[in-house]
mmCIF file of C-alpha atoms and ligand atoms in Angstrom:
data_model
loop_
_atom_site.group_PDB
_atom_site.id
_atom_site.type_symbol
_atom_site.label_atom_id
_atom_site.label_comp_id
_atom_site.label_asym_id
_atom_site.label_seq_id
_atom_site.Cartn_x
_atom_site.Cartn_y
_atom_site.Cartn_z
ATOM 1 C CA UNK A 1 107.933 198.348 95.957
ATOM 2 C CA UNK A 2 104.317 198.374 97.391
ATOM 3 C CA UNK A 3 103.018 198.034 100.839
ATOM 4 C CA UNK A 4 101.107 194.247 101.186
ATOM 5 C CA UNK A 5 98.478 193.460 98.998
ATOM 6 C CA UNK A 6 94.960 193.691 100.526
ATOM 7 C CA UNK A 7 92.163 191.109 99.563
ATOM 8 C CA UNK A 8 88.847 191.483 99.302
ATOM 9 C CA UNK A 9 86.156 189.206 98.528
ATOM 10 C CA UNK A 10 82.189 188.419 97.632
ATOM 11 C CA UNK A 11 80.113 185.398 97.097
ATOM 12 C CA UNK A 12 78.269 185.467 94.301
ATOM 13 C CA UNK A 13 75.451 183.194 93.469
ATOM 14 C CA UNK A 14 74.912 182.383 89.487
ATOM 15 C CA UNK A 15 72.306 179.814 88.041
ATOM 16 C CA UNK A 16 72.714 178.284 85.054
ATOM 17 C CA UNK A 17 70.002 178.583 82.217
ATOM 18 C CA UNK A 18 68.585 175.223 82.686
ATOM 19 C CA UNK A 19 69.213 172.624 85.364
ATOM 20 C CA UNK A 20 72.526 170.831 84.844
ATOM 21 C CA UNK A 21 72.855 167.332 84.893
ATOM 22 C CA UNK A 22 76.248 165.084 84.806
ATOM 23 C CA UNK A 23 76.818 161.528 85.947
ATOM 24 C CA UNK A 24 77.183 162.637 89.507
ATOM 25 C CA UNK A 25 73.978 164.542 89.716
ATOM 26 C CA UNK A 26 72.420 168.085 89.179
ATOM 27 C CA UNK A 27 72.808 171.633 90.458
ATOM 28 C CA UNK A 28 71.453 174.759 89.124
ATOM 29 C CA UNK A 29 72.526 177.512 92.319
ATOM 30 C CA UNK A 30 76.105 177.867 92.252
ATOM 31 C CA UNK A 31 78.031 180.047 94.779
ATOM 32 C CA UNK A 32 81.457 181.683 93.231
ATOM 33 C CA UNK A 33 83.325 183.513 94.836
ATOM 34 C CA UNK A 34 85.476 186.820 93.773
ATOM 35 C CA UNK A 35 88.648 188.033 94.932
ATOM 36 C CA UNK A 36 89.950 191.296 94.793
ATOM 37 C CA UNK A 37 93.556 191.958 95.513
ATOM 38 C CA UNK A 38 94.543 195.541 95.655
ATOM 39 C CA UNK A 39 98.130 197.193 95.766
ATOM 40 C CA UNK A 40 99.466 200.300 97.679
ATOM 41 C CA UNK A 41 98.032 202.601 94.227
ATOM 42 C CA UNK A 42 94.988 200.923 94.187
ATOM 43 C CA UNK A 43 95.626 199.158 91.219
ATOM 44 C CA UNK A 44 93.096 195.530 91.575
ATOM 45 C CA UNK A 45 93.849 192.294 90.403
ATOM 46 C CA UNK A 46 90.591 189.901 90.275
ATOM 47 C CA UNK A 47 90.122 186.541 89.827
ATOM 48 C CA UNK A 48 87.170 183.671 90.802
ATOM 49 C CA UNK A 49 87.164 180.651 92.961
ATOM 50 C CA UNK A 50 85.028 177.998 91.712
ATOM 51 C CA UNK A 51 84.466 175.246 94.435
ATOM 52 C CA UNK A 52 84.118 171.711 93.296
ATOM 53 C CA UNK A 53 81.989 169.627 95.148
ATOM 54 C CA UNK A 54 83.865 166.720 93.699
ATOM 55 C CA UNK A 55 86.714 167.534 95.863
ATOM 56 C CA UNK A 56 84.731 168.893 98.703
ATOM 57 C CA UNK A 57 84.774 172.526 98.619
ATOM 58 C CA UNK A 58 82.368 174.988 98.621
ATOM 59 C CA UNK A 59 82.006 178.830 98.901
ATOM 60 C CA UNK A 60 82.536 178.213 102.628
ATOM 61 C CA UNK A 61 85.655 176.310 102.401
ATOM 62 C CA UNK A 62 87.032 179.323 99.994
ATOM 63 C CA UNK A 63 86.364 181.747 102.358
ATOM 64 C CA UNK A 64 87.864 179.963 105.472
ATOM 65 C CA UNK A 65 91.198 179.168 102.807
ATOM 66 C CA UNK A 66 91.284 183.318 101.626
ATOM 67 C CA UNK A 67 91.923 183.833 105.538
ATOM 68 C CA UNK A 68 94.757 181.352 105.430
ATOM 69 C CA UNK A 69 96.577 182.039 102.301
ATOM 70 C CA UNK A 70 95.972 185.883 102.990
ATOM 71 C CA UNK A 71 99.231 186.686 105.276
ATOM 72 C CA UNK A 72 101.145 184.589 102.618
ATOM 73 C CA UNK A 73 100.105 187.249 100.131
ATOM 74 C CA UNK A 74 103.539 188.556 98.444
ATOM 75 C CA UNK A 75 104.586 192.249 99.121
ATOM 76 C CA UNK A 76 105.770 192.654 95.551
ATOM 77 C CA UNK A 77 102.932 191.154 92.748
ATOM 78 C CA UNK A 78 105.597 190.328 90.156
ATOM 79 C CA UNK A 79 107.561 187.997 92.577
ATOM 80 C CA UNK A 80 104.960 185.589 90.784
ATOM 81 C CA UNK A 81 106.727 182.081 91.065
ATOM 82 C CA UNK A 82 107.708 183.330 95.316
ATOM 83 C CA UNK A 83 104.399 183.533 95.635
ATOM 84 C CA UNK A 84 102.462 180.929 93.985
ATOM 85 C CA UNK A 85 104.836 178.707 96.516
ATOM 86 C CA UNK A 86 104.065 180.462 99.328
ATOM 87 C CA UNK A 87 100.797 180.380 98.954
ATOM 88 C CA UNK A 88 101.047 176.138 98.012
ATOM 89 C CA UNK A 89 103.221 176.371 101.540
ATOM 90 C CA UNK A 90 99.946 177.914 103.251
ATOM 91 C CA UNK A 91 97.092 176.081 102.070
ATOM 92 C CA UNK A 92 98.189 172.889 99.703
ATOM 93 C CA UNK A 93 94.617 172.041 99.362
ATOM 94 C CA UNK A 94 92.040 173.811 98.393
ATOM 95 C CA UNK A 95 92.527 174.638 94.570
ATOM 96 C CA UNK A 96 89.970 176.859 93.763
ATOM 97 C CA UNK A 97 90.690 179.398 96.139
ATOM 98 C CA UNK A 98 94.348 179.351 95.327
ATOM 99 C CA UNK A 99 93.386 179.858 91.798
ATOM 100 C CA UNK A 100 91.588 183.102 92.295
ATOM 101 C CA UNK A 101 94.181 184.102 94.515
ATOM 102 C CA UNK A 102 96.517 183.494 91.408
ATOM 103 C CA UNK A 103 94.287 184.860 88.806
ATOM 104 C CA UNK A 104 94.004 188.175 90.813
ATOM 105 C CA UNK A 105 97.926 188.087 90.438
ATOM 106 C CA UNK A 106 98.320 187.969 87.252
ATOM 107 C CA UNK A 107 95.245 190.382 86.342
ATOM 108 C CA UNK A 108 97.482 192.743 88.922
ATOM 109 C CA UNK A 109 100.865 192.300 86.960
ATOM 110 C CA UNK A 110 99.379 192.252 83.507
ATOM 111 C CA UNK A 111 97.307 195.599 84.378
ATOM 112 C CA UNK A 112 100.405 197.360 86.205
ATOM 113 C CA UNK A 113 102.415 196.232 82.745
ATOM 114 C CA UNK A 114 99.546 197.565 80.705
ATOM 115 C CA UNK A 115 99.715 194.158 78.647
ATOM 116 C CA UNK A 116 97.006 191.199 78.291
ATOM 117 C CA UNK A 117 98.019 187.747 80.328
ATOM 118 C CA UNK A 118 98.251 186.396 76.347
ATOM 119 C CA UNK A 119 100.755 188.595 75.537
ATOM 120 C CA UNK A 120 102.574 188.610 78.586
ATOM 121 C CA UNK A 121 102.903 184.662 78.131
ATOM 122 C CA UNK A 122 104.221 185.814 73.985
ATOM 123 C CA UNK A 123 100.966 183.904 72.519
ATOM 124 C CA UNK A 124 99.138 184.694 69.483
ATOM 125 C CA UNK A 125 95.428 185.088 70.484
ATOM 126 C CA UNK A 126 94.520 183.757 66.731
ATOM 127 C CA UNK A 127 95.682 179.848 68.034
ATOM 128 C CA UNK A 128 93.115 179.416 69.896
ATOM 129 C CA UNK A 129 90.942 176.332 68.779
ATOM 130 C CA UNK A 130 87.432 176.436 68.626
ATOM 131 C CA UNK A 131 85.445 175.683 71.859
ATOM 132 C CA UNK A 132 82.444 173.092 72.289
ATOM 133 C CA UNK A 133 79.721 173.274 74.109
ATOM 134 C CA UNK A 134 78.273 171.154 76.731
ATOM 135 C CA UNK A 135 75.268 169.331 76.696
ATOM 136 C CA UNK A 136 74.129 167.837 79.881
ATOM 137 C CA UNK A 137 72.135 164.925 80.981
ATOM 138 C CA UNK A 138 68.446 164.844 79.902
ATOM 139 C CA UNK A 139 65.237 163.342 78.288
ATOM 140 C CA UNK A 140 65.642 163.273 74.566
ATOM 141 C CA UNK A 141 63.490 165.486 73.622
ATOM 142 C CA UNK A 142 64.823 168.259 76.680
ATOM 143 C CA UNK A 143 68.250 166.814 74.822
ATOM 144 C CA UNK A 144 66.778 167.918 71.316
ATOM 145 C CA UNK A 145 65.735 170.955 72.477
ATOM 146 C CA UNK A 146 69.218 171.967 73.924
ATOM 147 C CA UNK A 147 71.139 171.106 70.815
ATOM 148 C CA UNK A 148 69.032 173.250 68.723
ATOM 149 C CA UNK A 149 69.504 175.851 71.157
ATOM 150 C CA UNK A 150 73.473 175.554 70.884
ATOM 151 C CA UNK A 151 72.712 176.346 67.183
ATOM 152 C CA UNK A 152 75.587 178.711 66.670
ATOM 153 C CA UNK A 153 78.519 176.525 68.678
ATOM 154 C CA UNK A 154 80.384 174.063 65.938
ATOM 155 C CA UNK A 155 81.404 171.808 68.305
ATOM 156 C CA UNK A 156 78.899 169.713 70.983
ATOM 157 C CA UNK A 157 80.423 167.887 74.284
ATOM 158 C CA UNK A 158 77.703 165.657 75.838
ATOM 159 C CA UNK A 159 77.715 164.297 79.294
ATOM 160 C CA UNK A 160 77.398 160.386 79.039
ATOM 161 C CA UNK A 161 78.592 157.617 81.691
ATOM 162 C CA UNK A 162 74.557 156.129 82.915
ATOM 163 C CA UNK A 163 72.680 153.292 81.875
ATOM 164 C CA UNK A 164 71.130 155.767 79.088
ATOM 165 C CA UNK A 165 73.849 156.914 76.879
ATOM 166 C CA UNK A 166 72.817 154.828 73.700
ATOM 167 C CA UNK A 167 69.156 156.823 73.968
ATOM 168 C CA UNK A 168 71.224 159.957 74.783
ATOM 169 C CA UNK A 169 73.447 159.987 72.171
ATOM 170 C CA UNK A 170 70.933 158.540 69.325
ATOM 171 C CA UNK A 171 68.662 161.473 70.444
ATOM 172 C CA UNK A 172 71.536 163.922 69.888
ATOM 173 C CA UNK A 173 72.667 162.814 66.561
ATOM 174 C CA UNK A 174 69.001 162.701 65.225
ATOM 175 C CA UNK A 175 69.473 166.399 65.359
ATOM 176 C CA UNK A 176 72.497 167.231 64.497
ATOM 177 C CA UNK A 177 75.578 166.307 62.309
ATOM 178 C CA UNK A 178 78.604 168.446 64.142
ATOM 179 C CA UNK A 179 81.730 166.496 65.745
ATOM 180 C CA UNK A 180 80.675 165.546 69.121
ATOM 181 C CA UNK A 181 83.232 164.753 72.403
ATOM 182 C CA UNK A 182 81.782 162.861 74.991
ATOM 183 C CA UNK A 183 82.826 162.936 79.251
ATOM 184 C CA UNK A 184 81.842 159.922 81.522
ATOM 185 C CA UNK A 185 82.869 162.090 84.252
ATOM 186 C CA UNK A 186 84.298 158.712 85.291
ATOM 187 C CA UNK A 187 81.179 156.577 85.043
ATOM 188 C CA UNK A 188 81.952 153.533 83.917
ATOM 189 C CA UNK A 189 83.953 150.668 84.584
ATOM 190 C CA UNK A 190 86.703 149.598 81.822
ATOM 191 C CA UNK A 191 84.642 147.149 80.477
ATOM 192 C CA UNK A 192 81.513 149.114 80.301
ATOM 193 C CA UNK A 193 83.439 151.785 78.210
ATOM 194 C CA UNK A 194 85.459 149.190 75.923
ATOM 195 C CA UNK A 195 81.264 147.741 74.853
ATOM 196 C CA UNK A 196 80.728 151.231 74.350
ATOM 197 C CA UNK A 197 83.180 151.826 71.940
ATOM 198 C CA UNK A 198 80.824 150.674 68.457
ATOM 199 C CA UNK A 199 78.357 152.556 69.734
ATOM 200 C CA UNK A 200 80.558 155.858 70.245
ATOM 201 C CA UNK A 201 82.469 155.141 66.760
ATOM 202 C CA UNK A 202 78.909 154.727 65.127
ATOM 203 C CA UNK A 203 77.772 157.925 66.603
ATOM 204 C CA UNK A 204 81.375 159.741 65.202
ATOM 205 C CA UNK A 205 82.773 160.409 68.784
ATOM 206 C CA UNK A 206 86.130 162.738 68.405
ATOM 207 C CA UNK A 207 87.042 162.467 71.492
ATOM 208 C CA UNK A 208 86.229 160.502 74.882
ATOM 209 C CA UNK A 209 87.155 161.938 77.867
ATOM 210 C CA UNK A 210 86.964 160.386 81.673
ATOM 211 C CA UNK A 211 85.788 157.383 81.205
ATOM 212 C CA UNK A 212 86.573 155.449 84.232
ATOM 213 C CA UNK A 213 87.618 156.634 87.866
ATOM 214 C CA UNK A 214 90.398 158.815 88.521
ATOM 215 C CA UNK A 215 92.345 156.011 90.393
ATOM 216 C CA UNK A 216 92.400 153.814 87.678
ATOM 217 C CA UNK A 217 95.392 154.252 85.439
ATOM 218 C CA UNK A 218 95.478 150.506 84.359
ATOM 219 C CA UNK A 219 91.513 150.973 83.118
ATOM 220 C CA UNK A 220 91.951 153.985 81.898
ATOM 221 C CA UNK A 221 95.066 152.275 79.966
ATOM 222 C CA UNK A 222 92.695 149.208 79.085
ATOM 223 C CA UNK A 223 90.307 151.530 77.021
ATOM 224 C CA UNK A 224 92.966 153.273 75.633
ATOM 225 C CA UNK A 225 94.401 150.097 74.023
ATOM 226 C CA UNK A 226 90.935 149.211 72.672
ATOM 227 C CA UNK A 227 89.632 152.463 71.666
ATOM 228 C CA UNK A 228 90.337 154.573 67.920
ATOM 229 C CA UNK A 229 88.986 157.536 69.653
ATOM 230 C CA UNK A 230 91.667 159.686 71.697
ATOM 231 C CA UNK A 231 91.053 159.212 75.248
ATOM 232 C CA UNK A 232 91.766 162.073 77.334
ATOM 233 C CA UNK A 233 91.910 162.414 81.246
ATOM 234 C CA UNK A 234 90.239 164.787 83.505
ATOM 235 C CA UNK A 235 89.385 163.822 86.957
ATOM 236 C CA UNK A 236 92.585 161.447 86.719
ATOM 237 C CA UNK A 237 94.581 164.561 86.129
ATOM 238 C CA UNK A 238 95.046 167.691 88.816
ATOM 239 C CA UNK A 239 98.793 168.660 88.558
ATOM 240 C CA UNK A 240 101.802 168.661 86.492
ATOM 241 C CA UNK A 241 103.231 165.177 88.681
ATOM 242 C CA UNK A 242 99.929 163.870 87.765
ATOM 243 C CA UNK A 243 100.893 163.113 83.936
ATOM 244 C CA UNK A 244 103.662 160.958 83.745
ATOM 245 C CA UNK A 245 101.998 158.337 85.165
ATOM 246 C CA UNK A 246 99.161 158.631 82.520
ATOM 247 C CA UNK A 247 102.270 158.675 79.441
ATOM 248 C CA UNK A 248 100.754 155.907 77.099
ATOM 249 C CA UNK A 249 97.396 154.994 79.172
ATOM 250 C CA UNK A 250 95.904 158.366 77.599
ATOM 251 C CA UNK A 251 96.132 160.383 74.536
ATOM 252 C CA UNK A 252 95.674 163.316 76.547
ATOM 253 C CA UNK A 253 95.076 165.495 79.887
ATOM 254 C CA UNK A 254 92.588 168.549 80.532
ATOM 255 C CA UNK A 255 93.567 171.239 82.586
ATOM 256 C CA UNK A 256 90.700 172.440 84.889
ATOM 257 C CA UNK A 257 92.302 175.878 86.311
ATOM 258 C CA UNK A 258 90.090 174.811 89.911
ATOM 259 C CA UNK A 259 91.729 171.663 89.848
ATOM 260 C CA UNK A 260 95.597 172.701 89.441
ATOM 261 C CA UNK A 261 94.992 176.057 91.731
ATOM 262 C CA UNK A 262 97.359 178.402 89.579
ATOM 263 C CA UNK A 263 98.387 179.692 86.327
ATOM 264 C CA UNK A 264 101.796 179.164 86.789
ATOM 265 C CA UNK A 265 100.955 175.292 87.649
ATOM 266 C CA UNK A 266 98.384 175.428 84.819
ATOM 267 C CA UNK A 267 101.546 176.410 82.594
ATOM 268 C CA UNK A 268 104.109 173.644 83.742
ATOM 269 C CA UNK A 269 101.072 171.338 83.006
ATOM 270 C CA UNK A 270 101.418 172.244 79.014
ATOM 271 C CA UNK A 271 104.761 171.674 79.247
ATOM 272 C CA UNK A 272 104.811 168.240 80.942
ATOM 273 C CA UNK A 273 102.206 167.263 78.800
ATOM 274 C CA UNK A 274 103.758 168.003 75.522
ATOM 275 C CA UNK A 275 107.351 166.244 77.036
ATOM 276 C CA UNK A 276 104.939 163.175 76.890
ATOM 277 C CA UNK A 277 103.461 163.866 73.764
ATOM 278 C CA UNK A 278 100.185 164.041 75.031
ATOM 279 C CA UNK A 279 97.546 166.511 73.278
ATOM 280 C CA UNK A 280 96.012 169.201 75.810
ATOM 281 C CA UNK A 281 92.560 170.543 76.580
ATOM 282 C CA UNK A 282 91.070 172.545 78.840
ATOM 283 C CA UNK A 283 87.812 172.260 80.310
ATOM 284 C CA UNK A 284 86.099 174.806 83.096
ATOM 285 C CA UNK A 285 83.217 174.356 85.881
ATOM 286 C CA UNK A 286 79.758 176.437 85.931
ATOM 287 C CA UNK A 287 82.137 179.962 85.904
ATOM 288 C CA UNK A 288 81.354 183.387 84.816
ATOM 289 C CA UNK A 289 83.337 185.219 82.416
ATOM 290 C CA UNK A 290 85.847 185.844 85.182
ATOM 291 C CA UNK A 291 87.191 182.683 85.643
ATOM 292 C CA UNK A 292 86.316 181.487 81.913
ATOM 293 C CA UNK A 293 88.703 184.356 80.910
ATOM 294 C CA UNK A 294 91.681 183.441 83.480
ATOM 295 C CA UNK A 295 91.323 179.689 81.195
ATOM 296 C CA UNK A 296 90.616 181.414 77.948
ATOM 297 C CA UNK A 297 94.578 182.950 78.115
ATOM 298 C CA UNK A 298 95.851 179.739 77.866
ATOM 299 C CA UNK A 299 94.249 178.601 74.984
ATOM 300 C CA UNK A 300 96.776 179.678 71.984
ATOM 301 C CA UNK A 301 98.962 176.570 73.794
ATOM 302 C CA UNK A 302 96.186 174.167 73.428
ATOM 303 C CA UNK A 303 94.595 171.365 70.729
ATOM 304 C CA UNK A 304 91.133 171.405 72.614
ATOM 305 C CA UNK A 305 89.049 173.324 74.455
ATOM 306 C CA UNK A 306 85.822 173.435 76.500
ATOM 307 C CA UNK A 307 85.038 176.545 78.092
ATOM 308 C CA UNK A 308 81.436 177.137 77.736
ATOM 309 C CA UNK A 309 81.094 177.699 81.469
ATOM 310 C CA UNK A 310 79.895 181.156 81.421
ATOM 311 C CA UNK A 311 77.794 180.508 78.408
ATOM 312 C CA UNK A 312 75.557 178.179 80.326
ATOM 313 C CA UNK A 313 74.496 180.758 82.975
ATOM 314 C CA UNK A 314 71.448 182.834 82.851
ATOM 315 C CA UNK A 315 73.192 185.800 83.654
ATOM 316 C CA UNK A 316 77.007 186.513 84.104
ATOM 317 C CA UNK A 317 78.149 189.256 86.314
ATOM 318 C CA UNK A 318 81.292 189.960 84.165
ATOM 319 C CA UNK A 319 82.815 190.756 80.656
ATOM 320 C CA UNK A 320 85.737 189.250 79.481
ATOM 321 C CA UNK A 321 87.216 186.837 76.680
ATOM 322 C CA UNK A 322 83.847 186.302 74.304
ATOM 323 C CA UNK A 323 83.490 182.970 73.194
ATOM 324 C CA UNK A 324 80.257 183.485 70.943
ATOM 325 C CA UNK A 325 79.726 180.654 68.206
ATOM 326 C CA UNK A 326 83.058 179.020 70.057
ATOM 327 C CA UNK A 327 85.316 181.371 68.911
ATOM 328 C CA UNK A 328 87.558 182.929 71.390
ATOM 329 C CA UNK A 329 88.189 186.356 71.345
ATOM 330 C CA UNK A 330 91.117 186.988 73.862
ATOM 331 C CA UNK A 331 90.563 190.618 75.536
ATOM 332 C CA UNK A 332 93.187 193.245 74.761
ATOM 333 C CA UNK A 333 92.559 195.103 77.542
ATOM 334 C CA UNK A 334 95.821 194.631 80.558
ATOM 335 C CA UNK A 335 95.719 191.868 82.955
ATOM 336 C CA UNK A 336 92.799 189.089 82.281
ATOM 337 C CA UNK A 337 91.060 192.111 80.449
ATOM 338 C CA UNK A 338 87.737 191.601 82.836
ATOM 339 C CA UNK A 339 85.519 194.083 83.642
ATOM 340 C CA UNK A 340 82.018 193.858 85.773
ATOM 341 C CA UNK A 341 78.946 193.713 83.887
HETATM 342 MG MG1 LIG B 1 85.387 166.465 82.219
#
């Protein structure tokens, strides 16, 4: 039995490759932040905090949360469901920072077992679907340009939900002839997204996900009931008690680790999903390949998956689970298998 855990952190600032744009605006600069947690042998556990805006954090907000859930940091690592409720007990908001706080847990257990989080969860690394990559908001011919630049990626999600998507979406297919997913990011209204439904089956749409606010389980039900293509929910979807409620108003839920604020939580998710028959994705934020590889774990369990967060950035401080072409390649090294770059 160690001594307490002691944690460490840094703010890191990343920028993506190009500016990116969603139906709630655009950011290039994003501050991440990464935890260290470090036993009595000086084994280290690391994991990444990535604020949302959407739910009104930001690096600063981490921080001031690390302070808080620090004395609520377990004594023994392993103790991994104690803890994840402890630290829910000392700070019930603020997600992200849980998450890395959780992360750096498991990294910790999986390195001090000397086995990867996959195997230590008894998954086969070779499940794991393919991953798509994101194309954000532009002009059509910036839009062009970006989906010949995501030449080797087989699978394309692009941002819709403003007054352009018909021009968006014509520009993209002009170019290219892969499956495509769209996310409103909850941009329309019910009725907007039901008259955009010829116009996303024209276009071959696999997949729809977002399309109306969080709040609104009835719309998101409404579009559902009108729509061929799955409808999945994001924003309306943070933790486990968050899906039976959407049972039969969505096909599926994504799992944003900054959302649900732990692994374990992340877990329960899958399995209260699947109770409900619903498929499951996950999706990320702007992350490096710290974060990206804390999601990329899960991903045997999963039907679809988005996780080109890391791939967007210029540079990424860290090495983990690659993801080149959309194929995952889980790290075999212990813990989340993440080294600095
Ligand atoms: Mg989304």
């Amino acid at each position: 039995m160690s001594a307490a855990l002691r944690l460490a952190y840094e703010v890191l600032e990343v920028r993506t490759r190009h500016p990116f744009t969603i139906a709630r605006g655009t950011t290039e600069a994003y501050r991440r932040v990464w935890v260290r947690l470090t036993d009595a042998d000086g084994c280290e556990g690391w994991g990444e905090a990535d604020p949302s805006p959407y739910y009104g954090e930001t690096a600063e907000t981490v921080v001031a949360a690390l302070h808080r859930l620090e004395p609520a940091l377990p004594t023994d690592p392993f103790d991994l469901e104690s803890a994840e409720a402890a630290l829910v007990r000392a700070d019930p908001g603020d997600a992200s920072a849980r998450m890395a706080v959780s992360a750096a847990l498991h990294d910790l257990v999986g390195k001090r077992l000397g086995v990867p989080l996959w195997k230590l969860w008894g998954l086969d690394p070779a499940r794991a679907p393919l991953s798509s990559f994101t194309i954000g908001l532009a002009e059509p011919e910036v839009l062009r340009a970006k989906v010949r630049e995501a030449d080797a990626w087989p699978i394309l999600k692009i941002k819709v939900g403003t007054p352009d998507d018909e021009r968006v979406l014509r520009a993209v297919r002009e170019v290219t002839d892969k499956p495509l997913r769209v996310d409103a990011n909850a941009g329309w209204t019910p009725e907007q997204a039901i008259a955009r439904l010829p116009l996303l089956e024209e276009m071959g749409v696999e997949l729809i996900e977002q399309p109306v606010p969080p709040g609104d389980v009835a719309g998101l039900a409404a579009v559902h009931r009108a729509s061929r293509i799955p409808i999945v929910a994001d924003e309306s979807c943070r933790v486990a008690a968050d899906i039976p409620p959407l049972a039969g108003a969505v096909d599926g839920i994504s799992i944003k680790l900054a959302k649900c604020g732990s692994l374990r939580e992340a877990l329960r998710m899958v399995a209260v999903a699947r109770a409900h028959r619903l498929s499951v994705m996950v999706g990320c934020m702007v992350e490096t390949s710290l974060g990206i590889t804390a999601a990329a774990h899960l991903t045997p369990l999963l039907d679809v998956v988005d996780l080109d967060g890391a791939a967007l950035l210029a540079q990424d401080p860290f090495t983990g689970a690659s993801i080149d072409g959309g194929r995952i390649a889980l790290p075999t090294a212990p813990g989340l298998g993440v080294t600095k770059r």
